[in-house]
mmCIF file with all atom_site columns, C-alpha atoms in Angstrom:
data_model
loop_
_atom_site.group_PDB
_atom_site.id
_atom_site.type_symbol
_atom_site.label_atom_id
_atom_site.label_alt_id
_atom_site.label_comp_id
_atom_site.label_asym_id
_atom_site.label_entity_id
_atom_site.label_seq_id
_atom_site.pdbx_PDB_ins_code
_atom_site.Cartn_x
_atom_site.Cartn_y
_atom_site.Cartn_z
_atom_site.occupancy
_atom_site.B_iso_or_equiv
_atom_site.pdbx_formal_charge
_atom_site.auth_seq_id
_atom_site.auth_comp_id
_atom_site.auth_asym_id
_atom_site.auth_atom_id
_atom_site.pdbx_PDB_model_num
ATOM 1   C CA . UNK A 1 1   ? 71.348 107.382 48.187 1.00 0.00 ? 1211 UNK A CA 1
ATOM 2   C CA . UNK A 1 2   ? 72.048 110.391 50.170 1.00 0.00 ? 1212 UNK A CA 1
ATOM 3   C CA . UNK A 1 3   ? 70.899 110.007 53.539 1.00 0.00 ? 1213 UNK A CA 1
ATOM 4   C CA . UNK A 1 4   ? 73.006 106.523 53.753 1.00 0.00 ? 1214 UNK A CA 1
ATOM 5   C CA . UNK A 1 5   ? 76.354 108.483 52.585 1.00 0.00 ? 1215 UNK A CA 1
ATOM 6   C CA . UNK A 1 6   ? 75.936 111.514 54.487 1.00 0.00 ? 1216 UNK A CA 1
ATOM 7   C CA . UNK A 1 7   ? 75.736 109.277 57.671 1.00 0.00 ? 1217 UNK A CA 1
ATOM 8   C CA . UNK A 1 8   ? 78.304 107.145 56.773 1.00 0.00 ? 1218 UNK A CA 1
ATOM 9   C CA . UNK A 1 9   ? 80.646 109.751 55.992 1.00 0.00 ? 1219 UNK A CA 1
ATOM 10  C CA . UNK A 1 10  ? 79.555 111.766 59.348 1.00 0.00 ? 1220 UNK A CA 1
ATOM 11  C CA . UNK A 1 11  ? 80.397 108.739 61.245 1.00 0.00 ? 1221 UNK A CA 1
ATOM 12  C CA . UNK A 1 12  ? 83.868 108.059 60.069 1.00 0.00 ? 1222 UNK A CA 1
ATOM 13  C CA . UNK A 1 13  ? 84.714 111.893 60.042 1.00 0.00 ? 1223 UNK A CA 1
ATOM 14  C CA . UNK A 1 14  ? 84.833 112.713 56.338 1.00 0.00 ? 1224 UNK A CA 1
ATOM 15  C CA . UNK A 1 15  ? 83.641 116.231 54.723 1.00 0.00 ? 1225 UNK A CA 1
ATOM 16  C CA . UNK A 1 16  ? 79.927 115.189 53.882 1.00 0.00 ? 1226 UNK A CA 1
ATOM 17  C CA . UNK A 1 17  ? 79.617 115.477 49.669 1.00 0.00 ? 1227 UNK A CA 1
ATOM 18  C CA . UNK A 1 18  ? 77.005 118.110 48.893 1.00 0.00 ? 1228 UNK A CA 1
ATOM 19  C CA . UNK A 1 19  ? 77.084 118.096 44.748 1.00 0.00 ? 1229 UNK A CA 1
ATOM 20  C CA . UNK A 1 20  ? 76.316 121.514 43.228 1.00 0.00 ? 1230 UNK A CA 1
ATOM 21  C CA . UNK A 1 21  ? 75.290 124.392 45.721 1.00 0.00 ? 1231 UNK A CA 1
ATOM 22  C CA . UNK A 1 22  ? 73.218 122.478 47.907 1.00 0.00 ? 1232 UNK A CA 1
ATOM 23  C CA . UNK A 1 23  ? 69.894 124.339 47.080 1.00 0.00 ? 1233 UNK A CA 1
ATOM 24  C CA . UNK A 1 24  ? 68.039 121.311 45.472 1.00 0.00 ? 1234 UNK A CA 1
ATOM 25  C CA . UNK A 1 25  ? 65.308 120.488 47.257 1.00 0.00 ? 1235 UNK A CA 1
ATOM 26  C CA . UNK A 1 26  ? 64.225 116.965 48.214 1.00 0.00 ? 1236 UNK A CA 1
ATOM 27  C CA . UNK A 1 27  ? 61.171 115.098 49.870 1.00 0.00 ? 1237 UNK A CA 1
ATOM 28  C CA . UNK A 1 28  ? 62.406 112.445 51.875 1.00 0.00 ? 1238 UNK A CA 1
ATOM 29  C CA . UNK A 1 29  ? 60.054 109.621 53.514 1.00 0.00 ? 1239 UNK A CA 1
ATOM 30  C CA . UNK A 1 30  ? 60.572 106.881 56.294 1.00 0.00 ? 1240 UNK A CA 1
ATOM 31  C CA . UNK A 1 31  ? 60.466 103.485 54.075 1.00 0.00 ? 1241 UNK A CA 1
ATOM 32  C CA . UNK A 1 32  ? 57.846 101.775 57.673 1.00 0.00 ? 1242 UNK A CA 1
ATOM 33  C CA . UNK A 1 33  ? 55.662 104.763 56.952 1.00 0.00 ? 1243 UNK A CA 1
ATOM 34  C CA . UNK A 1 34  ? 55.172 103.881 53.460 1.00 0.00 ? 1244 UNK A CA 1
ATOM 35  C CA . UNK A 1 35  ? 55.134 100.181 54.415 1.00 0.00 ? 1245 UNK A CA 1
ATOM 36  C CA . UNK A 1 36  ? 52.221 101.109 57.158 1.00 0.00 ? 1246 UNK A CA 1
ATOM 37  C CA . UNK A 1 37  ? 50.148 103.178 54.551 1.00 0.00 ? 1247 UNK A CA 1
ATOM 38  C CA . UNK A 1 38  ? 50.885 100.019 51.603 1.00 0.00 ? 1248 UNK A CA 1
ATOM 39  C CA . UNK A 1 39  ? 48.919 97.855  54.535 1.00 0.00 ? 1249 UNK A CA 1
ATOM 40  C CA . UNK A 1 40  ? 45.926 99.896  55.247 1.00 0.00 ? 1250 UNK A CA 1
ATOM 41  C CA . UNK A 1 41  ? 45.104 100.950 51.077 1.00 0.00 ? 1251 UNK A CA 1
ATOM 42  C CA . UNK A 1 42  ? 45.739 97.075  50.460 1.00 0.00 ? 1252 UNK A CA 1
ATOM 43  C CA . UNK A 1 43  ? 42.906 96.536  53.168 1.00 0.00 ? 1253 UNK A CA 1
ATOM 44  C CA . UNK A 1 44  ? 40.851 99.453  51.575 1.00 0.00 ? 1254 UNK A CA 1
ATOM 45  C CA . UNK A 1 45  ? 38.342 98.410  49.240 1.00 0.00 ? 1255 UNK A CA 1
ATOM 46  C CA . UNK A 1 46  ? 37.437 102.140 48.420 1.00 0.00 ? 1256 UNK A CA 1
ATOM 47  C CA . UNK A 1 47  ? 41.059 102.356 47.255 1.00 0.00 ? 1257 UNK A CA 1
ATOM 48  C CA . UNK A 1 48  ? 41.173 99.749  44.568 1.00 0.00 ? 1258 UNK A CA 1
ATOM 49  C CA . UNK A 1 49  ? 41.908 101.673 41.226 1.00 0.00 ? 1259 UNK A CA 1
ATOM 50  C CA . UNK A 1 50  ? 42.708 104.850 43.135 1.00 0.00 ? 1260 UNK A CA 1
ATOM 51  C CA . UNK A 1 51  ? 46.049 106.648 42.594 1.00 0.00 ? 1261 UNK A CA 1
ATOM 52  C CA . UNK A 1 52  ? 47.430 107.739 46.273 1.00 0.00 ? 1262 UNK A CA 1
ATOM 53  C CA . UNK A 1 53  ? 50.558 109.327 46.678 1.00 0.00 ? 1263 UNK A CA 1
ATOM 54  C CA . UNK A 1 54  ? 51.972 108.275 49.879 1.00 0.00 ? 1264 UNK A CA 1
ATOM 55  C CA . UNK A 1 55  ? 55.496 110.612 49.932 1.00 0.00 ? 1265 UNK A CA 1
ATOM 56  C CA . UNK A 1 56  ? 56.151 113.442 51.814 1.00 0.00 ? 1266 UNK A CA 1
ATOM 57  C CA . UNK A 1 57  ? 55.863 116.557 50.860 1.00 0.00 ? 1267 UNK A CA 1
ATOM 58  C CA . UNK A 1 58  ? 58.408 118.397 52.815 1.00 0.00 ? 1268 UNK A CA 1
ATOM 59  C CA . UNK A 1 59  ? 60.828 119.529 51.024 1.00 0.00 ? 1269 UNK A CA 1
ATOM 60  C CA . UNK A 1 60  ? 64.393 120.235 52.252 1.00 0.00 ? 1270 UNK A CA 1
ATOM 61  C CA . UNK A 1 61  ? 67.686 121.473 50.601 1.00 0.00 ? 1271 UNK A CA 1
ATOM 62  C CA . UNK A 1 62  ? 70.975 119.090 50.287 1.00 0.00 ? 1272 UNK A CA 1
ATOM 63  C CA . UNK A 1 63  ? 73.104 121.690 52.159 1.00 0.00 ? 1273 UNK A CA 1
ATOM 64  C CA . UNK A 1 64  ? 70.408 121.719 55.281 1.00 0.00 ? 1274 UNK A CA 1
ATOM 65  C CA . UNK A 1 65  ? 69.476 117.847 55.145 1.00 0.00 ? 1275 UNK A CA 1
ATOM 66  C CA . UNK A 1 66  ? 73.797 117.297 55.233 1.00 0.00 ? 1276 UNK A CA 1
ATOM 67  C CA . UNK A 1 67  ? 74.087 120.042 58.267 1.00 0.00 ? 1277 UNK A CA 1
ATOM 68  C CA . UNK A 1 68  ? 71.418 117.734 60.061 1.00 0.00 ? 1278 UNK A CA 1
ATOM 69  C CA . UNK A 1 69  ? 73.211 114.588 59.576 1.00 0.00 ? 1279 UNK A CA 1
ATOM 70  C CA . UNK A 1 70  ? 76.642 116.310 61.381 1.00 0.00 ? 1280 UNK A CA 1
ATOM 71  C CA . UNK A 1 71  ? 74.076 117.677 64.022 1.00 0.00 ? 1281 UNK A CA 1
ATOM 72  C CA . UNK A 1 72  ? 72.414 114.249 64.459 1.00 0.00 ? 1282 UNK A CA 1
ATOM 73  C CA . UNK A 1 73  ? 75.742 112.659 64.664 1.00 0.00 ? 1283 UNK A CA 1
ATOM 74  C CA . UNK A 1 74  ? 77.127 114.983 66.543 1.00 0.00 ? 1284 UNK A CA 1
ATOM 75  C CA . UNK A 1 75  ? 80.265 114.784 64.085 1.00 0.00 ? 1285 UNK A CA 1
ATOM 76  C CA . UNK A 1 76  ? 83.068 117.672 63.497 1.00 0.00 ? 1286 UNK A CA 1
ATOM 77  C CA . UNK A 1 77  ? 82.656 116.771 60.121 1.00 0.00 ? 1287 UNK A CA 1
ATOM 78  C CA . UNK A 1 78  ? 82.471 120.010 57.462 1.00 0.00 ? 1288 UNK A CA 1
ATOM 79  C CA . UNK A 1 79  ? 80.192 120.027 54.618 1.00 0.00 ? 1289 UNK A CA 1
ATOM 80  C CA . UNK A 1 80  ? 82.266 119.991 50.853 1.00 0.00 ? 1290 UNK A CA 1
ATOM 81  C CA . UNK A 1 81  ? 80.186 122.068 47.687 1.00 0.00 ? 1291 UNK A CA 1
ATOM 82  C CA . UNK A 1 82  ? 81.530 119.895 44.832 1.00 0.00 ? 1292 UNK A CA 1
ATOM 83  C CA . UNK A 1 83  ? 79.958 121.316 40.964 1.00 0.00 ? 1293 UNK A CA 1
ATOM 84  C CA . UNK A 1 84  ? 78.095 118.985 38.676 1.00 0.00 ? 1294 UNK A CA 1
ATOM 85  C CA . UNK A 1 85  ? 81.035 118.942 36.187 1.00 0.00 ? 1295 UNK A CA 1
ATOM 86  C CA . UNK A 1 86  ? 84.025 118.200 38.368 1.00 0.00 ? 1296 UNK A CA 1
ATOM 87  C CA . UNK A 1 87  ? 81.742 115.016 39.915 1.00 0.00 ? 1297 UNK A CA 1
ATOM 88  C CA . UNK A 1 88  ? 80.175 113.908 36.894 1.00 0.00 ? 1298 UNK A CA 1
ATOM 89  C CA . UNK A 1 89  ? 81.670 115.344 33.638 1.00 0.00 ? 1299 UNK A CA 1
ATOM 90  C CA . UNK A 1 90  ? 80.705 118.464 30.973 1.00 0.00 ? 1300 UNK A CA 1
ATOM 91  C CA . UNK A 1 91  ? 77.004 118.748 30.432 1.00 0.00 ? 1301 UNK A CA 1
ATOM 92  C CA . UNK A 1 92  ? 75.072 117.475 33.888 1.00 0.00 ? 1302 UNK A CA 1
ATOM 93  C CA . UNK A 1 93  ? 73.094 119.433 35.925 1.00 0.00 ? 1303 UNK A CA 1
ATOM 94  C CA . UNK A 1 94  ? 71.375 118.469 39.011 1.00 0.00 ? 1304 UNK A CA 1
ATOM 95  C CA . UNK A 1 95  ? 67.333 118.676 39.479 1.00 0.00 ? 1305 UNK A CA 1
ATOM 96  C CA . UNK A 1 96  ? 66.136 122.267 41.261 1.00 0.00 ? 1306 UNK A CA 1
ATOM 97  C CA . UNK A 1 97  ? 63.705 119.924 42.937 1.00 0.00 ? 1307 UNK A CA 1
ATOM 98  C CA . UNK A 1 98  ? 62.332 116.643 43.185 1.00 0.00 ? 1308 UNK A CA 1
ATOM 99  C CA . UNK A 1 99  ? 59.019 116.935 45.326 1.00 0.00 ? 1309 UNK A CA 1
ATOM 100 C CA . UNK A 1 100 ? 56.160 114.580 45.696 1.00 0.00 ? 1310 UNK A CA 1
ATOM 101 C CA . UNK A 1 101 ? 53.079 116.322 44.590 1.00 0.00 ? 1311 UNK A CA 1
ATOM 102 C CA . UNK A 1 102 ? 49.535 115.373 45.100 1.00 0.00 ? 1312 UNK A CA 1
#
């Protein structure tokens, strides 16, 4: 999980990993706001058999979410561009984008 490691390694001072260039996008969403909207479709009879998306659809890039987290933390820690191959092996490729979509 990203947001997790990029704090953790802001705290303790460490480059924060950004795999491949740091252009994928990502939607990211507060786990109590899914939680809250959970509650109010489970009390929503007009929602029974519906299909509700209840992500976020802002998207933001790896490199711009990890240069938040050293803002947030106000940490002096650097962000580190490691490729696909030399974290993972020959052959992967990270997702462009991974966006909820209604």
């Amino acid at each position: 999980m990203v947001v997790p490691r990029f704090v953790r390694q802001a705290i303790e001072g460490r480059p924060l990993t950004v795999y491949g260039d740091g252009s994928q996008l990502r939607c990211f969403t507060n786990v109590h706001d899914v939680v809250v909207a959970l509650m109010a479709l489970a009390a929503t009879p007009a929602a029974i058999g519906e299909v509700v998306n209840v992500g976020n659809p802002r998207e933001i890039s790896i490199r711009d979410l990890a240069g938040s987290r050293v803002r947030d933390r106000r940490s002096n820690s650097s962000v580190e561009l490691v490729d696909y191959e030399s974290a993972y092996g020959k052959g992967l490729r990270g997702h462009a984008a991974r966006a909820s979509r209604t």
